[in-house]
Amino acid sequence: MLLIHCPYCGEARPELEFRHAGEAHVARPVGADVGDEDFEAFLFLRANPKGIVFERWRHIHGCGRFFNAARDTVSDRFLVTYKASDKAPADIEGGRV
């Protein structure tokens, strides 16, 4: 079973306690001049690269809080988890924001 570290609880818990919540660090377009294409891209279009990605997760059967994680999609290994209010670690090789 895959163990995921919750940065708020401070424990590694089974993956069944968590839910994937999409790509992390997605900026919402703001302003009156935002076109339909830009808003459509924000809502529906996500990257799906092979390698290291930054994702948002929720500890639904624990503290219930959202957090971010850097995960390698090839090995399904979590490299680091961090609080949702923190910036992405800059030292993750090959990662993108």
PDB file of N, CA and C in Angstrom:
ATOM      1  N   MET A   1       0.842  -1.178   0.000  1.00  0.00           N
ATOM      2  CA  MET A   1       0.000   0.000   0.000  1.00  0.00           C
ATOM      3  C   MET A   1       0.888   1.242   0.000  1.00  0.00           C
ATOM      4  N   LEU A   2       0.455   2.231  -0.711  1.00  0.00           N
ATOM      5  CA  LEU A   2       1.164   3.504  -0.806  1.00  0.00           C
ATOM      6  C   LEU A   2       0.888   4.337   0.441  1.00  0.00           C
ATOM      7  N   LEU A   3       1.934   4.888   1.042  1.00  0.00           N
ATOM      8  CA  LEU A   3       1.793   5.767   2.197  1.00  0.00           C
ATOM      9  C   LEU A   3       2.034   7.200   1.757  1.00  0.00           C
ATOM     10  N   ILE A   4       1.166   8.100   2.204  1.00  0.00           N
ATOM     11  CA  ILE A   4       1.273   9.524   1.873  1.00  0.00           C
ATOM     12  C   ILE A   4       1.440  10.290   3.177  1.00  0.00           C
ATOM     13  N   HIS A   5       2.420  11.180   3.200  1.00  0.00           N
ATOM     14  CA  HIS A   5       2.691  11.996   4.391  1.00  0.00           C
ATOM     15  C   HIS A   5       1.814  13.239   4.363  1.00  0.00           C
ATOM     16  N   CYS A   6       1.009  13.433   5.396  1.00  0.00           N
ATOM     17  CA  CYS A   6       0.198  14.646   5.531  1.00  0.00           C
ATOM     18  C   CYS A   6       1.032  15.688   6.273  1.00  0.00           C
ATOM     19  N   PRO A   7       1.283  16.847   5.655  1.00  0.00           N
ATOM     20  CA  PRO A   7       2.108  17.851   6.326  1.00  0.00           C
ATOM     21  C   PRO A   7       1.423  18.508   7.525  1.00  0.00           C
ATOM     22  N   TYR A   8       0.116  18.376   7.645  1.00  0.00           N
ATOM     23  CA  TYR A   8      -0.598  18.959   8.776  1.00  0.00           C
ATOM     24  C   TYR A   8      -0.643  17.984   9.954  1.00  0.00           C
ATOM     25  N   CYS A   9      -0.946  16.723   9.689  1.00  0.00           N
ATOM     26  CA  CYS A   9      -0.990  15.702  10.755  1.00  0.00           C
ATOM     27  C   CYS A   9       0.411  15.267  11.170  1.00  0.00           C
ATOM     28  N   GLY A  10       1.364  15.344  10.223  1.00  0.00           N
ATOM     29  CA  GLY A  10       2.731  14.945  10.510  1.00  0.00           C
ATOM     30  C   GLY A  10       2.942  13.446  10.456  1.00  0.00           C
ATOM     31  N   GLU A  11       2.037  12.722   9.823  1.00  0.00           N
ATOM     32  CA  GLU A  11       2.136  11.269   9.758  1.00  0.00           C
ATOM     33  C   GLU A  11       2.002  10.774   8.327  1.00  0.00           C
ATOM     34  N   ALA A  12       2.596   9.630   8.051  1.00  0.00           N
ATOM     35  CA  ALA A  12       2.383   8.944   6.780  1.00  0.00           C
ATOM     36  C   ALA A  12       1.212   7.991   6.980  1.00  0.00           C
ATOM     37  N   ARG A  13       0.191   8.157   6.158  1.00  0.00           N
ATOM     38  CA  ARG A  13      -1.031   7.374   6.291  1.00  0.00           C
ATOM     39  C   ARG A  13      -1.320   6.638   4.986  1.00  0.00           C
ATOM     40  N   PRO A  14      -2.149   5.584   5.010  1.00  0.00           N
ATOM     41  CA  PRO A  14      -2.467   4.835   3.791  1.00  0.00           C
ATOM     42  C   PRO A  14      -3.173   5.715   2.757  1.00  0.00           C
ATOM     43  N   GLU A  15      -2.937   5.415   1.507  1.00  0.00           N
ATOM     44  CA  GLU A  15      -3.498   6.203   0.413  1.00  0.00           C
ATOM     45  C   GLU A  15      -5.021   6.244   0.428  1.00  0.00           C
ATOM     46  N   LEU A  16      -5.674   5.271   1.043  1.00  0.00           N
ATOM     47  CA  LEU A  16      -7.130   5.241   1.100  1.00  0.00           C
ATOM     48  C   LEU A  16      -7.713   6.401   1.895  1.00  0.00           C
ATOM     49  N   GLU A  17      -6.897   7.061   2.712  1.00  0.00           N
ATOM     50  CA  GLU A  17      -7.364   8.207   3.490  1.00  0.00           C
ATOM     51  C   GLU A  17      -7.344   9.505   2.689  1.00  0.00           C
ATOM     52  N   PHE A  18      -6.815   9.482   1.470  1.00  0.00           N
ATOM     53  CA  PHE A  18      -6.605  10.698   0.696  1.00  0.00           C
ATOM     54  C   PHE A  18      -7.380  10.677  -0.616  1.00  0.00           C
ATOM     55  N   ARG A  19      -7.619  11.863  -1.168  1.00  0.00           N
ATOM     56  CA  ARG A  19      -8.212  12.000  -2.492  1.00  0.00           C
ATOM     57  C   ARG A  19      -7.403  13.005  -3.302  1.00  0.00           C
ATOM     58  N   HIS A  20      -7.179  12.642  -4.539  1.00  0.00           N
ATOM     59  CA  HIS A  20      -6.494  13.532  -5.478  1.00  0.00           C
ATOM     60  C   HIS A  20      -7.435  14.682  -5.817  1.00  0.00           C
ATOM     61  N   ALA A  21      -6.919  15.890  -5.867  1.00  0.00           N
ATOM     62  CA  ALA A  21      -7.763  17.062  -6.118  1.00  0.00           C
ATOM     63  C   ALA A  21      -7.263  17.883  -7.295  1.00  0.00           C
ATOM     64  N   GLY A  22      -6.471  17.288  -8.169  1.00  0.00           N
ATOM     65  CA  GLY A  22      -6.063  17.985  -9.380  1.00  0.00           C
ATOM     66  C   GLY A  22      -4.676  18.585  -9.323  1.00  0.00           C
ATOM     67  N   GLU A  23      -4.389  19.359 -10.343  1.00  0.00           N
ATOM     68  CA  GLU A  23      -3.089  19.995 -10.497  1.00  0.00           C
ATOM     69  C   GLU A  23      -2.948  21.146  -9.497  1.00  0.00           C
ATOM     70  N   ALA A  24      -1.786  21.280  -8.905  1.00  0.00           N
ATOM     71  CA  ALA A  24      -1.534  22.345  -7.937  1.00  0.00           C
ATOM     72  C   ALA A  24      -1.019  23.597  -8.638  1.00  0.00           C
ATOM     73  N   HIS A  25      -1.155  24.714  -7.978  1.00  0.00           N
ATOM     74  CA  HIS A  25      -0.612  26.003  -8.419  1.00  0.00           C
ATOM     75  C   HIS A  25      -1.211  26.468  -9.745  1.00  0.00           C
ATOM     76  N   VAL A  26      -2.503  26.251  -9.937  1.00  0.00           N
ATOM     77  CA  VAL A  26      -3.199  26.721 -11.133  1.00  0.00           C
ATOM     78  C   VAL A  26      -3.763  28.099 -10.818  1.00  0.00           C
ATOM     79  N   ALA A  27      -3.340  29.100 -11.575  1.00  0.00           N
ATOM     80  CA  ALA A  27      -3.776  30.477 -11.336  1.00  0.00           C
ATOM     81  C   ALA A  27      -5.084  30.753 -12.058  1.00  0.00           C
ATOM     82  N   ARG A  28      -6.056  31.247 -11.329  1.00  0.00           N
ATOM     83  CA  ARG A  28      -7.354  31.601 -11.909  1.00  0.00           C
ATOM     84  C   ARG A  28      -7.228  32.921 -12.655  1.00  0.00           C
ATOM     85  N   PRO A  29      -7.712  32.968 -13.902  1.00  0.00           N
ATOM     86  CA  PRO A  29      -7.670  34.250 -14.628  1.00  0.00           C
ATOM     87  C   PRO A  29      -8.670  35.223 -14.016  1.00  0.00           C
ATOM     88  N   VAL A  30      -8.253  36.460 -13.849  1.00  0.00           N
ATOM     89  CA  VAL A  30      -9.117  37.472 -13.245  1.00  0.00           C
ATOM     90  C   VAL A  30      -9.212  38.684 -14.155  1.00  0.00           C
ATOM     91  N   GLY A  31     -10.269  39.429 -13.967  1.00  0.00           N
ATOM     92  CA  GLY A  31     -10.455  40.662 -14.729  1.00  0.00           C
ATOM     93  C   GLY A  31     -11.613  40.557 -15.698  1.00  0.00           C
ATOM     94  N   ALA A  32     -12.123  41.705 -16.081  1.00  0.00           N
ATOM     95  CA  ALA A  32     -13.264  41.763 -16.988  1.00  0.00           C
ATOM     96  C   ALA A  32     -12.884  41.389 -18.410  1.00  0.00           C
ATOM     97  N   ASP A  33     -11.608  41.466 -18.739  1.00  0.00           N
ATOM     98  CA  ASP A  33     -11.180  41.208 -20.111  1.00  0.00           C
ATOM     99  C   ASP A  33     -10.790  39.746 -20.362  1.00  0.00           C
ATOM    100  N   VAL A  34     -11.068  38.849 -19.418  1.00  0.00           N
ATOM    101  CA  VAL A  34     -10.757  37.440 -19.592  1.00  0.00           C
ATOM    102  C   VAL A  34     -11.738  36.845 -20.597  1.00  0.00           C
ATOM    103  N   GLY A  35     -11.206  36.239 -21.637  1.00  0.00           N
ATOM    104  CA  GLY A  35     -12.047  35.658 -22.671  1.00  0.00           C
ATOM    105  C   GLY A  35     -12.529  34.258 -22.316  1.00  0.00           C
ATOM    106  N   ASP A  36     -13.478  33.784 -23.095  1.00  0.00           N
ATOM    107  CA  ASP A  36     -14.021  32.450 -22.869  1.00  0.00           C
ATOM    108  C   ASP A  36     -12.952  31.375 -23.008  1.00  0.00           C
ATOM    109  N   GLU A  37     -12.042  31.537 -23.952  1.00  0.00           N
ATOM    110  CA  GLU A  37     -10.988  30.546 -24.173  1.00  0.00           C
ATOM    111  C   GLU A  37     -10.063  30.441 -22.968  1.00  0.00           C
ATOM    112  N   ASP A  38      -9.721  31.597 -22.389  1.00  0.00           N
ATOM    113  CA  ASP A  38      -8.848  31.594 -21.209  1.00  0.00           C
ATOM    114  C   ASP A  38      -9.523  30.921 -20.017  1.00  0.00           C
ATOM    115  N   PHE A  39     -10.809  31.217 -19.823  1.00  0.00           N
ATOM    116  CA  PHE A  39     -11.514  30.623 -18.692  1.00  0.00           C
ATOM    117  C   PHE A  39     -11.751  29.135 -18.920  1.00  0.00           C
ATOM    118  N   GLU A  40     -12.011  28.742 -20.163  1.00  0.00           N
ATOM    119  CA  GLU A  40     -12.152  27.320 -20.486  1.00  0.00           C
ATOM    120  C   GLU A  40     -10.857  26.568 -20.193  1.00  0.00           C
ATOM    121  N   ALA A  41      -9.730  27.161 -20.566  1.00  0.00           N
ATOM    122  CA  ALA A  41      -8.432  26.536 -20.300  1.00  0.00           C
ATOM    123  C   ALA A  41      -8.204  26.386 -18.795  1.00  0.00           C
ATOM    124  N   PHE A  42      -8.595  27.390 -18.018  1.00  0.00           N
ATOM    125  CA  PHE A  42      -8.451  27.323 -16.562  1.00  0.00           C
ATOM    126  C   PHE A  42      -9.299  26.191 -15.974  1.00  0.00           C
ATOM    127  N   LEU A  43     -10.524  26.049 -16.438  1.00  0.00           N
ATOM    128  CA  LEU A  43     -11.427  25.054 -15.871  1.00  0.00           C
ATOM    129  C   LEU A  43     -11.136  23.625 -16.308  1.00  0.00           C
ATOM    130  N   PHE A  44     -10.792  23.429 -17.583  1.00  0.00           N
ATOM    131  CA  PHE A  44     -10.793  22.084 -18.128  1.00  0.00           C
ATOM    132  C   PHE A  44      -9.447  21.546 -18.600  1.00  0.00           C
ATOM    133  N   LEU A  45      -8.542  22.387 -19.027  1.00  0.00           N
ATOM    134  CA  LEU A  45      -7.312  21.901 -19.642  1.00  0.00           C
ATOM    135  C   LEU A  45      -6.210  21.769 -18.600  1.00  0.00           C
ATOM    136  N   ARG A  46      -5.679  20.575 -18.476  1.00  0.00           N
ATOM    137  CA  ARG A  46      -4.600  20.307 -17.540  1.00  0.00           C
ATOM    138  C   ARG A  46      -3.492  19.545 -18.250  1.00  0.00           C
ATOM    139  N   ALA A  47      -2.292  19.792 -17.804  1.00  0.00           N
ATOM    140  CA  ALA A  47      -1.143  19.061 -18.331  1.00  0.00           C
ATOM    141  C   ALA A  47      -1.161  17.654 -17.742  1.00  0.00           C
ATOM    142  N   ASN A  48      -0.641  16.711 -18.461  1.00  0.00           N
ATOM    143  CA  ASN A  48      -0.547  15.339 -17.974  1.00  0.00           C
ATOM    144  C   ASN A  48       0.824  14.788 -18.371  1.00  0.00           C
ATOM    145  N   PRO A  49       1.886  15.396 -17.841  1.00  0.00           N
ATOM    146  CA  PRO A  49       3.222  15.000 -18.277  1.00  0.00           C
ATOM    147  C   PRO A  49       3.697  13.707 -17.623  1.00  0.00           C
ATOM    148  N   LYS A  50       4.663  13.119 -18.255  1.00  0.00           N
ATOM    149  CA  LYS A  50       5.347  11.959 -17.688  1.00  0.00           C
ATOM    150  C   LYS A  50       6.510  12.505 -16.873  1.00  0.00           C
ATOM    151  N   GLY A  51       6.593  12.134 -15.618  1.00  0.00           N
ATOM    152  CA  GLY A  51       7.667  12.627 -14.760  1.00  0.00           C
ATOM    153  C   GLY A  51       7.118  13.300 -13.515  1.00  0.00           C
ATOM    154  N   ILE A  52       7.809  14.312 -13.054  1.00  0.00           N
ATOM    155  CA  ILE A  52       7.462  14.973 -11.798  1.00  0.00           C
ATOM    156  C   ILE A  52       6.382  16.022 -12.027  1.00  0.00           C
ATOM    157  N   VAL A  53       5.321  15.934 -11.223  1.00  0.00           N
ATOM    158  CA  VAL A  53       4.211  16.881 -11.291  1.00  0.00           C
ATOM    159  C   VAL A  53       3.884  17.373  -9.883  1.00  0.00           C
ATOM    160  N   PHE A  54       3.271  18.550  -9.822  1.00  0.00           N
ATOM    161  CA  PHE A  54       2.805  19.105  -8.559  1.00  0.00           C
ATOM    162  C   PHE A  54       1.294  18.960  -8.524  1.00  0.00           C
ATOM    163  N   GLU A  55       0.794  18.315  -7.466  1.00  0.00           N
ATOM    164  CA  GLU A  55      -0.623  18.005  -7.359  1.00  0.00           C
ATOM    165  C   GLU A  55      -1.184  18.486  -6.027  1.00  0.00           C
ATOM    166  N   ARG A  56      -2.498  18.641  -6.003  1.00  0.00           N
ATOM    167  CA  ARG A  56      -3.208  18.980  -4.775  1.00  0.00           C
ATOM    168  C   ARG A  56      -3.901  17.712  -4.281  1.00  0.00           C
ATOM    169  N   TRP A  57      -3.818  17.477  -2.987  1.00  0.00           N
ATOM    170  CA  TRP A  57      -4.438  16.313  -2.358  1.00  0.00           C
ATOM    171  C   TRP A  57      -5.237  16.770  -1.151  1.00  0.00           C
ATOM    172  N   ARG A  58      -6.180  15.924  -0.704  1.00  0.00           N
ATOM    173  CA  ARG A  58      -6.957  16.221   0.499  1.00  0.00           C
ATOM    174  C   ARG A  58      -6.952  15.001   1.405  1.00  0.00           C
ATOM    175  N   HIS A  59      -6.701  15.224   2.656  1.00  0.00           N
ATOM    176  CA  HIS A  59      -6.694  14.158   3.664  1.00  0.00           C
ATOM    177  C   HIS A  59      -8.122  14.003   4.193  1.00  0.00           C
ATOM    178  N   ILE A  60      -8.965  13.341   3.419  1.00  0.00           N
ATOM    179  CA  ILE A  60     -10.399  13.317   3.727  1.00  0.00           C
ATOM    180  C   ILE A  60     -10.751  12.503   4.966  1.00  0.00           C
ATOM    181  N   HIS A  61     -10.014  11.436   5.262  1.00  0.00           N
ATOM    182  CA  HIS A  61     -10.312  10.617   6.430  1.00  0.00           C
ATOM    183  C   HIS A  61      -9.353  10.907   7.580  1.00  0.00           C
ATOM    184  N   GLY A  62      -8.825  12.112   7.577  1.00  0.00           N
ATOM    185  CA  GLY A  62      -7.929  12.554   8.644  1.00  0.00           C
ATOM    186  C   GLY A  62      -8.312  13.967   9.035  1.00  0.00           C
ATOM    187  N   CYS A  63      -7.406  14.889   8.818  1.00  0.00           N
ATOM    188  CA  CYS A  63      -7.642  16.275   9.205  1.00  0.00           C
ATOM    189  C   CYS A  63      -8.566  17.016   8.242  1.00  0.00           C
ATOM    190  N   GLY A  64      -8.772  16.475   7.033  1.00  0.00           N
ATOM    191  CA  GLY A  64      -9.671  17.099   6.066  1.00  0.00           C
ATOM    192  C   GLY A  64      -9.067  18.258   5.305  1.00  0.00           C
ATOM    193  N   ARG A  65      -7.789  18.521   5.473  1.00  0.00           N
ATOM    194  CA  ARG A  65      -7.154  19.690   4.857  1.00  0.00           C
ATOM    195  C   ARG A  65      -6.525  19.351   3.514  1.00  0.00           C
ATOM    196  N   PHE A  66      -6.445  20.382   2.678  1.00  0.00           N
ATOM    197  CA  PHE A  66      -5.778  20.264   1.393  1.00  0.00           C
ATOM    198  C   PHE A  66      -4.289  20.519   1.564  1.00  0.00           C
ATOM    199  N   PHE A  67      -3.476  19.811   0.776  1.00  0.00           N
ATOM    200  CA  PHE A  67      -2.040  20.043   0.753  1.00  0.00           C
ATOM    201  C   PHE A  67      -1.540  19.755  -0.654  1.00  0.00           C
ATOM    202  N   ASN A  68      -0.313  20.138  -0.927  1.00  0.00           N
ATOM    203  CA  ASN A  68       0.294  19.915  -2.234  1.00  0.00           C
ATOM    204  C   ASN A  68       1.378  18.844  -2.121  1.00  0.00           C
ATOM    205  N   ALA A  69       1.646  18.212  -3.259  1.00  0.00           N
ATOM    206  CA  ALA A  69       2.663  17.170  -3.291  1.00  0.00           C
ATOM    207  C   ALA A  69       3.381  17.187  -4.625  1.00  0.00           C
ATOM    208  N   ALA A  70       4.663  16.871  -4.592  1.00  0.00           N
ATOM    209  CA  ALA A  70       5.427  16.622  -5.818  1.00  0.00           C
ATOM    210  C   ALA A  70       5.513  15.110  -5.947  1.00  0.00           C
ATOM    211  N   ARG A  71       5.030  14.592  -7.092  1.00  0.00           N
ATOM    212  CA  ARG A  71       4.959  13.147  -7.287  1.00  0.00           C
ATOM    213  C   ARG A  71       5.529  12.798  -8.659  1.00  0.00           C
ATOM    214  N   ASP A  72       6.254  11.701  -8.710  1.00  0.00           N
ATOM    215  CA  ASP A  72       6.782  11.196  -9.976  1.00  0.00           C
ATOM    216  C   ASP A  72       5.737  10.255 -10.566  1.00  0.00           C
ATOM    217  N   THR A  73       5.183  10.601 -11.735  1.00  0.00           N
ATOM    218  CA  THR A  73       4.122   9.800 -12.334  1.00  0.00           C
ATOM    219  C   THR A  73       4.638   8.489 -12.911  1.00  0.00           C
ATOM    220  N   VAL A  74       5.934   8.375 -13.124  1.00  0.00           N
ATOM    221  CA  VAL A  74       6.499   7.129 -13.654  1.00  0.00           C
ATOM    222  C   VAL A  74       6.577   6.071 -12.549  1.00  0.00           C
ATOM    223  N   SER A  75       7.125   6.446 -11.409  1.00  0.00           N
ATOM    224  CA  SER A  75       7.283   5.492 -10.305  1.00  0.00           C
ATOM    225  C   SER A  75       6.146   5.564  -9.283  1.00  0.00           C
ATOM    226  N   ASP A  76       5.265   6.564  -9.390  1.00  0.00           N
ATOM    227  CA  ASP A  76       4.177   6.821  -8.442  1.00  0.00           C
ATOM    228  C   ASP A  76       4.716   7.071  -7.032  1.00  0.00           C
ATOM    229  N   ARG A  77       5.901   7.650  -6.961  1.00  0.00           N
ATOM    230  CA  ARG A  77       6.554   7.940  -5.678  1.00  0.00           C
ATOM    231  C   ARG A  77       6.362   9.409  -5.333  1.00  0.00           C
ATOM    232  N   PHE A  78       5.971   9.684  -4.088  1.00  0.00           N
ATOM    233  CA  PHE A  78       5.850  11.049  -3.607  1.00  0.00           C
ATOM    234  C   PHE A  78       7.233  11.536  -3.202  1.00  0.00           C
ATOM    235  N   LEU A  79       7.658  12.649  -3.771  1.00  0.00           N
ATOM    236  CA  LEU A  79       8.970  13.203  -3.450  1.00  0.00           C
ATOM    237  C   LEU A  79       8.903  14.086  -2.213  1.00  0.00           C
ATOM    238  N   VAL A  80       7.847  14.887  -2.124  1.00  0.00           N
ATOM    239  CA  VAL A  80       7.670  15.781  -0.984  1.00  0.00           C
ATOM    240  C   VAL A  80       6.205  16.182  -0.914  1.00  0.00           C
ATOM    241  N   THR A  81       5.707  16.402   0.300  1.00  0.00           N
ATOM    242  CA  THR A  81       4.389  17.004   0.504  1.00  0.00           C
ATOM    243  C   THR A  81       4.599  18.277   1.301  1.00  0.00           C
ATOM    244  N   TYR A  82       3.744  19.259   1.056  1.00  0.00           N
ATOM    245  CA  TYR A  82       3.890  20.537   1.749  1.00  0.00           C
ATOM    246  C   TYR A  82       2.526  21.207   1.850  1.00  0.00           C
ATOM    247  N   LYS A  83       2.407  22.124   2.808  1.00  0.00           N
ATOM    248  CA  LYS A  83       1.140  22.792   3.079  1.00  0.00           C
ATOM    249  C   LYS A  83       0.681  23.590   1.852  1.00  0.00           C
ATOM    250  N   ALA A  84      -0.631  23.699   1.697  1.00  0.00           N
ATOM    251  CA  ALA A  84      -1.209  24.380   0.536  1.00  0.00           C
ATOM    252  C   ALA A  84      -0.811  25.847   0.469  1.00  0.00           C
ATOM    253  N   SER A  85      -0.505  26.448   1.593  1.00  0.00           N
ATOM    254  CA  SER A  85      -0.122  27.858   1.616  1.00  0.00           C
ATOM    255  C   SER A  85       1.347  28.085   1.248  1.00  0.00           C
ATOM    256  N   ASP A  86       2.137  27.023   1.197  1.00  0.00           N
ATOM    257  CA  ASP A  86       3.562  27.143   0.878  1.00  0.00           C
ATOM    258  C   ASP A  86       3.792  27.113  -0.628  1.00  0.00           C
ATOM    259  N   LYS A  87       4.907  27.708  -1.048  1.00  0.00           N
ATOM    260  CA  LYS A  87       5.289  27.661  -2.457  1.00  0.00           C
ATOM    261  C   LYS A  87       5.899  26.298  -2.776  1.00  0.00           C
ATOM    262  N   ALA A  88       5.892  25.972  -4.056  1.00  0.00           N
ATOM    263  CA  ALA A  88       6.485  24.711  -4.498  1.00  0.00           C
ATOM    264  C   ALA A  88       7.981  24.731  -4.240  1.00  0.00           C
ATOM    265  N   PRO A  89       8.541  23.637  -3.775  1.00  0.00           N
ATOM    266  CA  PRO A  89       9.997  23.575  -3.560  1.00  0.00           C
ATOM    267  C   PRO A  89      10.738  23.769  -4.877  1.00  0.00           C
ATOM    268  N   ALA A  90      11.725  24.620  -4.857  1.00  0.00           N
ATOM    269  CA  ALA A  90      12.486  24.920  -6.075  1.00  0.00           C
ATOM    270  C   ALA A  90      13.523  23.856  -6.382  1.00  0.00           C
ATOM    271  N   ASP A  91      13.843  23.013  -5.422  1.00  0.00           N
ATOM    272  CA  ASP A  91      14.925  22.041  -5.608  1.00  0.00           C
ATOM    273  C   ASP A  91      14.446  20.702  -6.155  1.00  0.00           C
ATOM    274  N   ILE A  92      13.190  20.596  -6.568  1.00  0.00           N
ATOM    275  CA  ILE A  92      12.694  19.355  -7.168  1.00  0.00           C
ATOM    276  C   ILE A  92      13.150  19.327  -8.621  1.00  0.00           C
ATOM    277  N   GLU A  93      14.007  18.393  -8.950  1.00  0.00           N
ATOM    278  CA  GLU A  93      14.584  18.301 -10.300  1.00  0.00           C
ATOM    279  C   GLU A  93      13.537  17.901 -11.315  1.00  0.00           C
ATOM    280  N   GLY A  94      13.398  18.672 -12.369  1.00  0.00           N
ATOM    281  CA  GLY A  94      12.474  18.368 -13.438  1.00  0.00           C
ATOM    282  C   GLY A  94      11.041  18.762 -13.173  1.00  0.00           C
ATOM    283  N   GLY A  95      10.772  19.252 -11.967  1.00  0.00           N
ATOM    284  CA  GLY A  95       9.404  19.646 -11.642  1.00  0.00           C
ATOM    285  C   GLY A  95       9.004  20.935 -12.323  1.00  0.00           C
ATOM    286  N   ARG A  96       7.716  21.156 -12.424  1.00  0.00           N
ATOM    287  CA  ARG A  96       7.215  22.361 -13.056  1.00  0.00           C
ATOM    288  C   ARG A  96       6.084  22.925 -12.221  1.00  0.00           C
ATOM    289  N   VAL A  97       5.871  24.192 -12.377  1.00  0.00           N
ATOM    290  CA  VAL A  97       4.771  24.846 -11.663  1.00  0.00           C
ATOM    291  C   VAL A  97       3.906  25.526 -12.683  1.00  0.00           C
TER     292      VAL A  97
END
